[in-house]
PDB file of C-alpha atoms in Angstrom:
ATOM      1  CA  UNK A   1      66.196 -38.114 -62.294  1.00  0.00           C
ATOM      2  CA  UNK A   2      69.543 -40.088 -62.754  1.00  0.00           C
ATOM      3  CA  UNK A   3      69.083 -44.058 -62.352  1.00  0.00           C
ATOM      4  CA  UNK A   4      71.035 -46.011 -59.828  1.00  0.00           C
ATOM      5  CA  UNK A   5      73.233 -48.959 -61.069  1.00  0.00           C
ATOM      6  CA  UNK A   6      73.606 -52.114 -59.181  1.00  0.00           C
ATOM      7  CA  UNK A   7      71.568 -50.695 -55.935  1.00  0.00           C
ATOM      8  CA  UNK A   8      74.301 -47.734 -55.803  1.00  0.00           C
ATOM      9  CA  UNK A   9      73.561 -44.668 -53.972  1.00  0.00           C
ATOM     10  CA  UNK A  10      75.973 -42.762 -56.921  1.00  0.00           C
ATOM     11  CA  UNK A  11      75.545 -42.039 -60.301  1.00  0.00           C
ATOM     12  CA  UNK A  12      76.723 -43.434 -63.258  1.00  0.00           C
ATOM     13  CA  UNK A  13      78.548 -40.306 -64.677  1.00  0.00           C
ATOM     14  CA  UNK A  14      80.257 -40.098 -61.243  1.00  0.00           C
ATOM     15  CA  UNK A  15      82.117 -43.726 -61.943  1.00  0.00           C
ATOM     16  CA  UNK A  16      82.994 -42.686 -65.176  1.00  0.00           C
ATOM     17  CA  UNK A  17      84.300 -39.023 -64.127  1.00  0.00           C
ATOM     18  CA  UNK A  18      86.644 -40.554 -61.494  1.00  0.00           C
ATOM     19  CA  UNK A  19      88.002 -43.294 -64.232  1.00  0.00           C
ATOM     20  CA  UNK A  20      88.509 -40.060 -66.494  1.00  0.00           C
ATOM     21  CA  UNK A  21      90.257 -38.309 -63.726  1.00  0.00           C
ATOM     22  CA  UNK A  22      92.319 -41.589 -62.796  1.00  0.00           C
ATOM     23  CA  UNK A  23      93.694 -42.147 -66.381  1.00  0.00           C
ATOM     24  CA  UNK A  24      94.531 -38.377 -66.793  1.00  0.00           C
ATOM     25  CA  UNK A  25      96.559 -38.400 -63.204  1.00  0.00           C
ATOM     26  CA  UNK A  26      98.672 -41.673 -64.589  1.00  0.00           C
ATOM     27  CA  UNK A  27      99.357 -39.403 -68.064  1.00  0.00           C
ATOM     28  CA  UNK A  28     100.024 -36.883 -65.839  1.00  0.00           C
ATOM     29  CA  UNK A  29     102.605 -38.378 -63.653  1.00  0.00           C
ATOM     30  CA  UNK A  30     104.105 -40.292 -66.560  1.00  0.00           C
ATOM     31  CA  UNK A  31     104.716 -37.028 -68.698  1.00  0.00           C
ATOM     32  CA  UNK A  32     106.273 -35.915 -65.481  1.00  0.00           C
ATOM     33  CA  UNK A  33     108.375 -38.993 -64.937  1.00  0.00           C
ATOM     34  CA  UNK A  34     109.499 -38.659 -68.732  1.00  0.00           C
ATOM     35  CA  UNK A  35     110.332 -35.234 -68.533  1.00  0.00           C
ATOM     36  CA  UNK A  36     112.501 -35.909 -65.204  1.00  0.00           C
ATOM     37  CA  UNK A  37     114.306 -38.711 -66.893  1.00  0.00           C
ATOM     38  CA  UNK A  38     115.287 -36.403 -70.165  1.00  0.00           C
ATOM     39  CA  UNK A  39     116.507 -33.385 -67.966  1.00  0.00           C
ATOM     40  CA  UNK A  40     118.518 -36.421 -65.739  1.00  0.00           C
ATOM     41  CA  UNK A  41     120.005 -37.486 -69.083  1.00  0.00           C
ATOM     42  CA  UNK A  42     120.781 -34.356 -70.794  1.00  0.00           C
ATOM     43  CA  UNK A  43     122.567 -33.126 -67.419  1.00  0.00           C
ATOM     44  CA  UNK A  44     124.432 -36.643 -67.252  1.00  0.00           C
ATOM     45  CA  UNK A  45     124.983 -36.336 -70.877  1.00  0.00           C
ATOM     46  CA  UNK A  46     126.439 -32.650 -70.545  1.00  0.00           C
ATOM     47  CA  UNK A  47     128.617 -33.196 -67.672  1.00  0.00           C
ATOM     48  CA  UNK A  48     130.460 -36.229 -69.403  1.00  0.00           C
ATOM     49  CA  UNK A  49     131.000 -34.261 -72.413  1.00  0.00           C
ATOM     50  CA  UNK A  50     132.258 -31.091 -70.234  1.00  0.00           C
ATOM     51  CA  UNK A  51     134.624 -33.307 -68.657  1.00  0.00           C
ATOM     52  CA  UNK A  52     136.083 -35.032 -71.836  1.00  0.00           C
ATOM     53  CA  UNK A  53     136.177 -31.932 -73.297  1.00  0.00           C
ATOM     54  CA  UNK A  54     138.644 -30.474 -70.144  1.00  0.00           C
ATOM     55  CA  UNK A  55     140.031 -33.640 -70.721  1.00  0.00           C
ATOM     56  CA  UNK A  56     141.082 -33.063 -74.231  1.00  0.00           C
ATOM     57  CA  UNK A  57     142.197 -29.650 -73.699  1.00  0.00           C
ATOM     58  CA  UNK A  58     145.613 -31.033 -72.050  1.00  0.00           C
ATOM     59  CA  UNK A  59     147.485 -28.264 -70.793  1.00  0.00           C
ATOM     60  CA  UNK A  60     145.436 -25.336 -71.297  1.00  0.00           C
ATOM     61  CA  UNK A  61     143.119 -27.296 -68.411  1.00  0.00           C
ATOM     62  CA  UNK A  62     144.466 -24.991 -65.781  1.00  0.00           C
ATOM     63  CA  UNK A  63     143.625 -21.993 -68.023  1.00  0.00           C
ATOM     64  CA  UNK A  64     139.199 -22.856 -67.558  1.00  0.00           C
ATOM     65  CA  UNK A  65     137.474 -19.469 -66.960  1.00  0.00           C
ATOM     66  CA  UNK A  66     133.406 -19.111 -66.673  1.00  0.00           C
ATOM     67  CA  UNK A  67     131.263 -16.618 -68.476  1.00  0.00           C
ATOM     68  CA  UNK A  68     128.274 -16.025 -67.031  1.00  0.00           C
ATOM     69  CA  UNK A  69     126.290 -16.074 -70.547  1.00  0.00           C
ATOM     70  CA  UNK A  70     127.911 -18.844 -72.264  1.00  0.00           C
ATOM     71  CA  UNK A  71     129.075 -20.903 -69.519  1.00  0.00           C
ATOM     72  CA  UNK A  72     133.256 -22.340 -69.283  1.00  0.00           C
ATOM     73  CA  UNK A  73     135.583 -21.334 -71.754  1.00  0.00           C
ATOM     74  CA  UNK A  74     139.330 -21.760 -72.331  1.00  0.00           C
ATOM     75  CA  UNK A  75     141.176 -19.254 -74.425  1.00  0.00           C
ATOM     76  CA  UNK A  76     145.445 -18.984 -75.436  1.00  0.00           C
ATOM     77  CA  UNK A  77     148.257 -17.001 -74.571  1.00  0.00           C
ATOM     78  CA  UNK A  78     148.786 -14.549 -77.539  1.00  0.00           C
ATOM     79  CA  UNK A  79     152.697 -15.499 -76.945  1.00  0.00           C
ATOM     80  CA  UNK A  80     153.041 -17.515 -80.055  1.00  0.00           C
ATOM     81  CA  UNK A  81     155.158 -19.890 -77.854  1.00  0.00           C
ATOM     82  CA  UNK A  82     153.429 -20.073 -75.389  1.00  0.00           C
ATOM     83  CA  UNK A  83     150.159 -20.559 -77.349  1.00  0.00           C
ATOM     84  CA  UNK A  84     151.976 -23.731 -79.286  1.00  0.00           C
ATOM     85  CA  UNK A  85     153.377 -25.281 -75.865  1.00  0.00           C
ATOM     86  CA  UNK A  86     149.197 -25.185 -74.469  1.00  0.00           C
ATOM     87  CA  UNK A  87     148.475 -26.965 -77.843  1.00  0.00           C
ATOM     88  CA  UNK A  88     146.721 -24.376 -79.343  1.00  0.00           C
ATOM     89  CA  UNK A  89     146.443 -23.467 -83.451  1.00  0.00           C
ATOM     90  CA  UNK A  90     146.964 -20.308 -85.012  1.00  0.00           C
ATOM     91  CA  UNK A  91     144.357 -20.099 -87.658  1.00  0.00           C
ATOM     92  CA  UNK A  92     144.706 -17.676 -90.370  1.00  0.00           C
ATOM     93  CA  UNK A  93     140.904 -17.328 -91.518  1.00  0.00           C
ATOM     94  CA  UNK A  94     139.578 -16.946 -88.079  1.00  0.00           C
ATOM     95  CA  UNK A  95     142.244 -14.589 -87.480  1.00  0.00           C
ATOM     96  CA  UNK A  96     144.298 -15.840 -84.546  1.00  0.00           C
ATOM     97  CA  UNK A  97     145.129 -18.833 -82.236  1.00  0.00           C
ATOM     98  CA  UNK A  98     142.343 -21.191 -81.190  1.00  0.00           C
ATOM     99  CA  UNK A  99     142.502 -23.689 -78.095  1.00  0.00           C
ATOM    100  CA  UNK A 100     142.651 -27.430 -79.579  1.00  0.00           C
ATOM    101  CA  UNK A 101     139.014 -28.246 -78.686  1.00  0.00           C
ATOM    102  CA  UNK A 102     137.663 -25.800 -81.288  1.00  0.00           C
ATOM    103  CA  UNK A 103     139.887 -26.314 -83.833  1.00  0.00           C
ATOM    104  CA  UNK A 104     138.550 -28.006 -86.891  1.00  0.00           C
ATOM    105  CA  UNK A 105     141.661 -29.431 -88.935  1.00  0.00           C
ATOM    106  CA  UNK A 106     139.218 -30.772 -91.677  1.00  0.00           C
ATOM    107  CA  UNK A 107     137.697 -27.411 -92.361  1.00  0.00           C
ATOM    108  CA  UNK A 108     141.041 -25.783 -91.957  1.00  0.00           C
ATOM    109  CA  UNK A 109     142.850 -27.840 -94.398  1.00  0.00           C
ATOM    110  CA  UNK A 110     140.135 -27.723 -96.545  1.00  0.00           C
ATOM    111  CA  UNK A 111     140.325 -24.029 -97.133  1.00  0.00           C
ATOM    112  CA  UNK A 112     144.311 -23.531 -96.260  1.00  0.00           C
ATOM    113  CA  UNK A 113     146.300 -26.018 -98.235  1.00  0.00           C
ATOM    114  CA  UNK A 114     147.806 -24.247-101.359  1.00  0.00           C
ATOM    115  CA  UNK A 115     146.029 -21.093-100.662  1.00  0.00           C
ATOM    116  CA  UNK A 116     147.360 -17.963-100.483  1.00  0.00           C
ATOM    117  CA  UNK A 117     145.482 -15.013 -99.353  1.00  0.00           C
ATOM    118  CA  UNK A 118     145.937 -11.600 -99.411  1.00  0.00           C
ATOM    119  CA  UNK A 119     147.095  -9.406 -96.686  1.00  0.00           C
ATOM    120  CA  UNK A 120     148.508  -5.821 -96.885  1.00  0.00           C
ATOM    121  CA  UNK A 121     149.635  -3.135 -94.825  1.00  0.00           C
ATOM    122  CA  UNK A 122     148.383  -0.340 -96.974  1.00  0.00           C
ATOM    123  CA  UNK A 123     144.862  -0.089 -98.343  1.00  0.00           C
ATOM    124  CA  UNK A 124     146.438   0.424-101.611  1.00  0.00           C
ATOM    125  CA  UNK A 125     147.672  -2.800-101.854  1.00  0.00           C
ATOM    126  CA  UNK A 126     151.173  -1.765-102.647  1.00  0.00           C
ATOM    127  CA  UNK A 127     152.830  -3.437 -99.373  1.00  0.00           C
ATOM    128  CA  UNK A 128     151.869  -7.175 -99.167  1.00  0.00           C
ATOM    129  CA  UNK A 129     152.571  -9.313 -96.078  1.00  0.00           C
ATOM    130  CA  UNK A 130     153.726 -12.549 -96.227  1.00  0.00           C
ATOM    131  CA  UNK A 131     151.465 -15.010 -95.403  1.00  0.00           C
ATOM    132  CA  UNK A 132     153.840 -17.520 -93.862  1.00  0.00           C
ATOM    133  CA  UNK A 133     155.127 -14.424 -91.528  1.00  0.00           C
ATOM    134  CA  UNK A 134     151.492 -13.917 -90.237  1.00  0.00           C
ATOM    135  CA  UNK A 135     151.226 -17.902 -89.597  1.00  0.00           C
ATOM    136  CA  UNK A 136     154.126 -17.283 -87.238  1.00  0.00           C
ATOM    137  CA  UNK A 137     151.668 -15.976 -84.745  1.00  0.00           C
ATOM    138  CA  UNK A 138     153.010 -12.934 -83.087  1.00  0.00           C
ATOM    139  CA  UNK A 139     149.810 -10.938 -83.044  1.00  0.00           C
ATOM    140  CA  UNK A 140     151.601  -8.193 -81.640  1.00  0.00           C
ATOM    141  CA  UNK A 141     153.453  -7.432 -84.890  1.00  0.00           C
ATOM    142  CA  UNK A 142     150.077  -6.186 -86.460  1.00  0.00           C
ATOM    143  CA  UNK A 143     148.037  -4.246 -83.965  1.00  0.00           C
ATOM    144  CA  UNK A 144     146.541  -1.814 -86.514  1.00  0.00           C
ATOM    145  CA  UNK A 145     145.297  -4.637 -88.291  1.00  0.00           C
ATOM    146  CA  UNK A 146     145.490  -5.615 -92.170  1.00  0.00           C
ATOM    147  CA  UNK A 147     143.836  -4.985 -95.251  1.00  0.00           C
ATOM    148  CA  UNK A 148     142.609  -7.808 -96.772  1.00  0.00           C
ATOM    149  CA  UNK A 149     141.454  -8.698-100.833  1.00  0.00           C
ATOM    150  CA  UNK A 150     137.701  -9.497-101.416  1.00  0.00           C
ATOM    151  CA  UNK A 151     138.673 -12.896-102.225  1.00  0.00           C
ATOM    152  CA  UNK A 152     140.075 -13.274 -98.542  1.00  0.00           C
ATOM    153  CA  UNK A 153     137.087 -11.224 -97.142  1.00  0.00           C
ATOM    154  CA  UNK A 154     134.912 -13.979 -98.671  1.00  0.00           C
ATOM    155  CA  UNK A 155     136.301 -17.013 -97.908  1.00  0.00           C
ATOM    156  CA  UNK A 156     136.785 -15.736 -94.174  1.00  0.00           C
ATOM    157  CA  UNK A 157     133.019 -15.402 -93.961  1.00  0.00           C
ATOM    158  CA  UNK A 158     132.261 -19.079 -95.809  1.00  0.00           C
ATOM    159  CA  UNK A 159     135.046 -20.216 -93.222  1.00  0.00           C
ATOM    160  CA  UNK A 160     133.042 -19.005 -90.318  1.00  0.00           C
ATOM    161  CA  UNK A 161     129.609 -20.012 -91.667  1.00  0.00           C
ATOM    162  CA  UNK A 162     130.557 -23.554 -92.460  1.00  0.00           C
ATOM    163  CA  UNK A 163     132.316 -23.687 -89.176  1.00  0.00           C
ATOM    164  CA  UNK A 164     129.421 -22.583 -86.997  1.00  0.00           C
ATOM    165  CA  UNK A 165     127.292 -25.416 -88.499  1.00  0.00           C
ATOM    166  CA  UNK A 166     130.158 -27.854 -87.908  1.00  0.00           C
ATOM    167  CA  UNK A 167     130.782 -26.628 -84.473  1.00  0.00           C
ATOM    168  CA  UNK A 168     127.279 -27.802 -82.996  1.00  0.00           C
ATOM    169  CA  UNK A 169     127.532 -31.127 -84.787  1.00  0.00           C
ATOM    170  CA  UNK A 170     128.553 -34.570 -83.035  1.00  0.00           C
ATOM    171  CA  UNK A 171     130.996 -34.985 -81.430  1.00  0.00           C
ATOM    172  CA  UNK A 172     130.616 -31.857 -79.579  1.00  0.00           C
ATOM    173  CA  UNK A 173     134.086 -30.709 -78.577  1.00  0.00           C
ATOM    174  CA  UNK A 174     133.852 -26.712 -78.132  1.00  0.00           C
ATOM    175  CA  UNK A 175     132.316 -23.349 -79.767  1.00  0.00           C
ATOM    176  CA  UNK A 176     134.506 -20.901 -80.739  1.00  0.00           C
ATOM    177  CA  UNK A 177     133.139 -17.209 -79.757  1.00  0.00           C
ATOM    178  CA  UNK A 178     133.043 -16.020 -83.160  1.00  0.00           C
ATOM    179  CA  UNK A 179     130.313 -18.517 -84.122  1.00  0.00           C
ATOM    180  CA  UNK A 180     128.360 -16.973 -81.369  1.00  0.00           C
ATOM    181  CA  UNK A 181     128.930 -13.489 -82.621  1.00  0.00           C
ATOM    182  CA  UNK A 182     125.601 -12.903 -84.518  1.00  0.00           C
ATOM    183  CA  UNK A 183     126.028  -9.648 -85.880  1.00  0.00           C
ATOM    184  CA  UNK A 184     129.355 -10.926 -87.677  1.00  0.00           C
ATOM    185  CA  UNK A 185     127.999 -13.947 -88.759  1.00  0.00           C
ATOM    186  CA  UNK A 186     125.049 -11.480 -90.353  1.00  0.00           C
ATOM    187  CA  UNK A 187     127.332  -9.453 -91.845  1.00  0.00           C
ATOM    188  CA  UNK A 188     129.084 -12.860 -93.382  1.00  0.00           C
ATOM    189  CA  UNK A 189     125.561 -13.924 -95.059  1.00  0.00           C
ATOM    190  CA  UNK A 190     124.945 -10.605 -96.382  1.00  0.00           C
ATOM    191  CA  UNK A 191     128.548 -10.774 -97.831  1.00  0.00           C
ATOM    192  CA  UNK A 192     128.050 -13.809 -99.769  1.00  0.00           C
ATOM    193  CA  UNK A 193     125.497 -12.412-101.816  1.00  0.00           C
ATOM    194  CA  UNK A 194     128.081  -9.452-103.254  1.00  0.00           C
ATOM    195  CA  UNK A 195     130.377  -9.919-106.047  1.00  0.00           C
ATOM    196  CA  UNK A 196     133.782  -7.909-106.803  1.00  0.00           C
ATOM    197  CA  UNK A 197     136.883  -8.355-108.492  1.00  0.00           C
ATOM    198  CA  UNK A 198     138.759 -11.048-106.335  1.00  0.00           C
ATOM    199  CA  UNK A 199     142.001  -9.208-105.766  1.00  0.00           C
ATOM    200  CA  UNK A 200     140.578  -5.825-105.145  1.00  0.00           C
ATOM    201  CA  UNK A 201     141.268  -4.325-101.344  1.00  0.00           C
ATOM    202  CA  UNK A 202     138.607  -3.811 -99.010  1.00  0.00           C
ATOM    203  CA  UNK A 203     138.277  -0.602 -98.103  1.00  0.00           C
ATOM    204  CA  UNK A 204     135.980  -1.109 -95.021  1.00  0.00           C
ATOM    205  CA  UNK A 205     137.098  -3.945 -93.115  1.00  0.00           C
ATOM    206  CA  UNK A 206     140.663  -5.233 -91.913  1.00  0.00           C
ATOM    207  CA  UNK A 207     141.714  -8.102 -90.069  1.00  0.00           C
ATOM    208  CA  UNK A 208     142.575  -7.975 -86.453  1.00  0.00           C
ATOM    209  CA  UNK A 209     144.552 -11.061 -84.967  1.00  0.00           C
ATOM    210  CA  UNK A 210     144.437 -12.109 -81.243  1.00  0.00           C
ATOM    211  CA  UNK A 211     143.188 -15.109 -78.996  1.00  0.00           C
ATOM    212  CA  UNK A 212     139.777 -16.372 -79.130  1.00  0.00           C
ATOM    213  CA  UNK A 213     137.847 -18.386 -76.575  1.00  0.00           C
ATOM    214  CA  UNK A 214     136.699 -21.740 -76.777  1.00  0.00           C
ATOM    215  CA  UNK A 215     133.472 -21.902 -74.994  1.00  0.00           C
ATOM    216  CA  UNK A 216     133.092 -26.049 -73.779  1.00  0.00           C
ATOM    217  CA  UNK A 217     129.208 -26.105 -73.202  1.00  0.00           C
ATOM    218  CA  UNK A 218     126.917 -26.108 -76.256  1.00  0.00           C
ATOM    219  CA  UNK A 219     124.162 -24.121 -74.411  1.00  0.00           C
TER     220      UNK A 219
END
């Protein structure tokens, strides 16, 4: 027999259970409210960020495309004159044209200023291509790609791995397509464990130049 409290016909544990259920219900509702607010704030942040990125893209704003997997992106014309008109940058170590929101000028100058990497038309390394000629940005000049030194290959991988981590750090402006190429990044991680003569010609890889995508969404 369960004793009655204050003449009530309902047992004590029933009141306690009701009180406990009410607390659980309140906690559940608060959790849902906080989740809802977090989602709203996240969408608001992404929306505002996307607006600021498209605005900073300048004249390439009309060239926004959509990828079903990675979302909106912009790209550059491969014609060097048109690419520069659209505020694109030719990035030697990323092997091509990059839209302004994805161009990391600090990282670029850190790796490029005062340096001359080795590019060659032949695997023997006898026909060297002037780096300044490549920097003119005519990607149609070397459709078969160029051979590179181990030093260039090593620095290319260091550049990509550094860039991929910097790209997602605030303030977010865009993510380069190559930073989302997991097999390429894994290859680079493996390469950085290797050691060869810096000036030796790489026989299994070549540098191919083109126009990169700049994704405007961090997810």
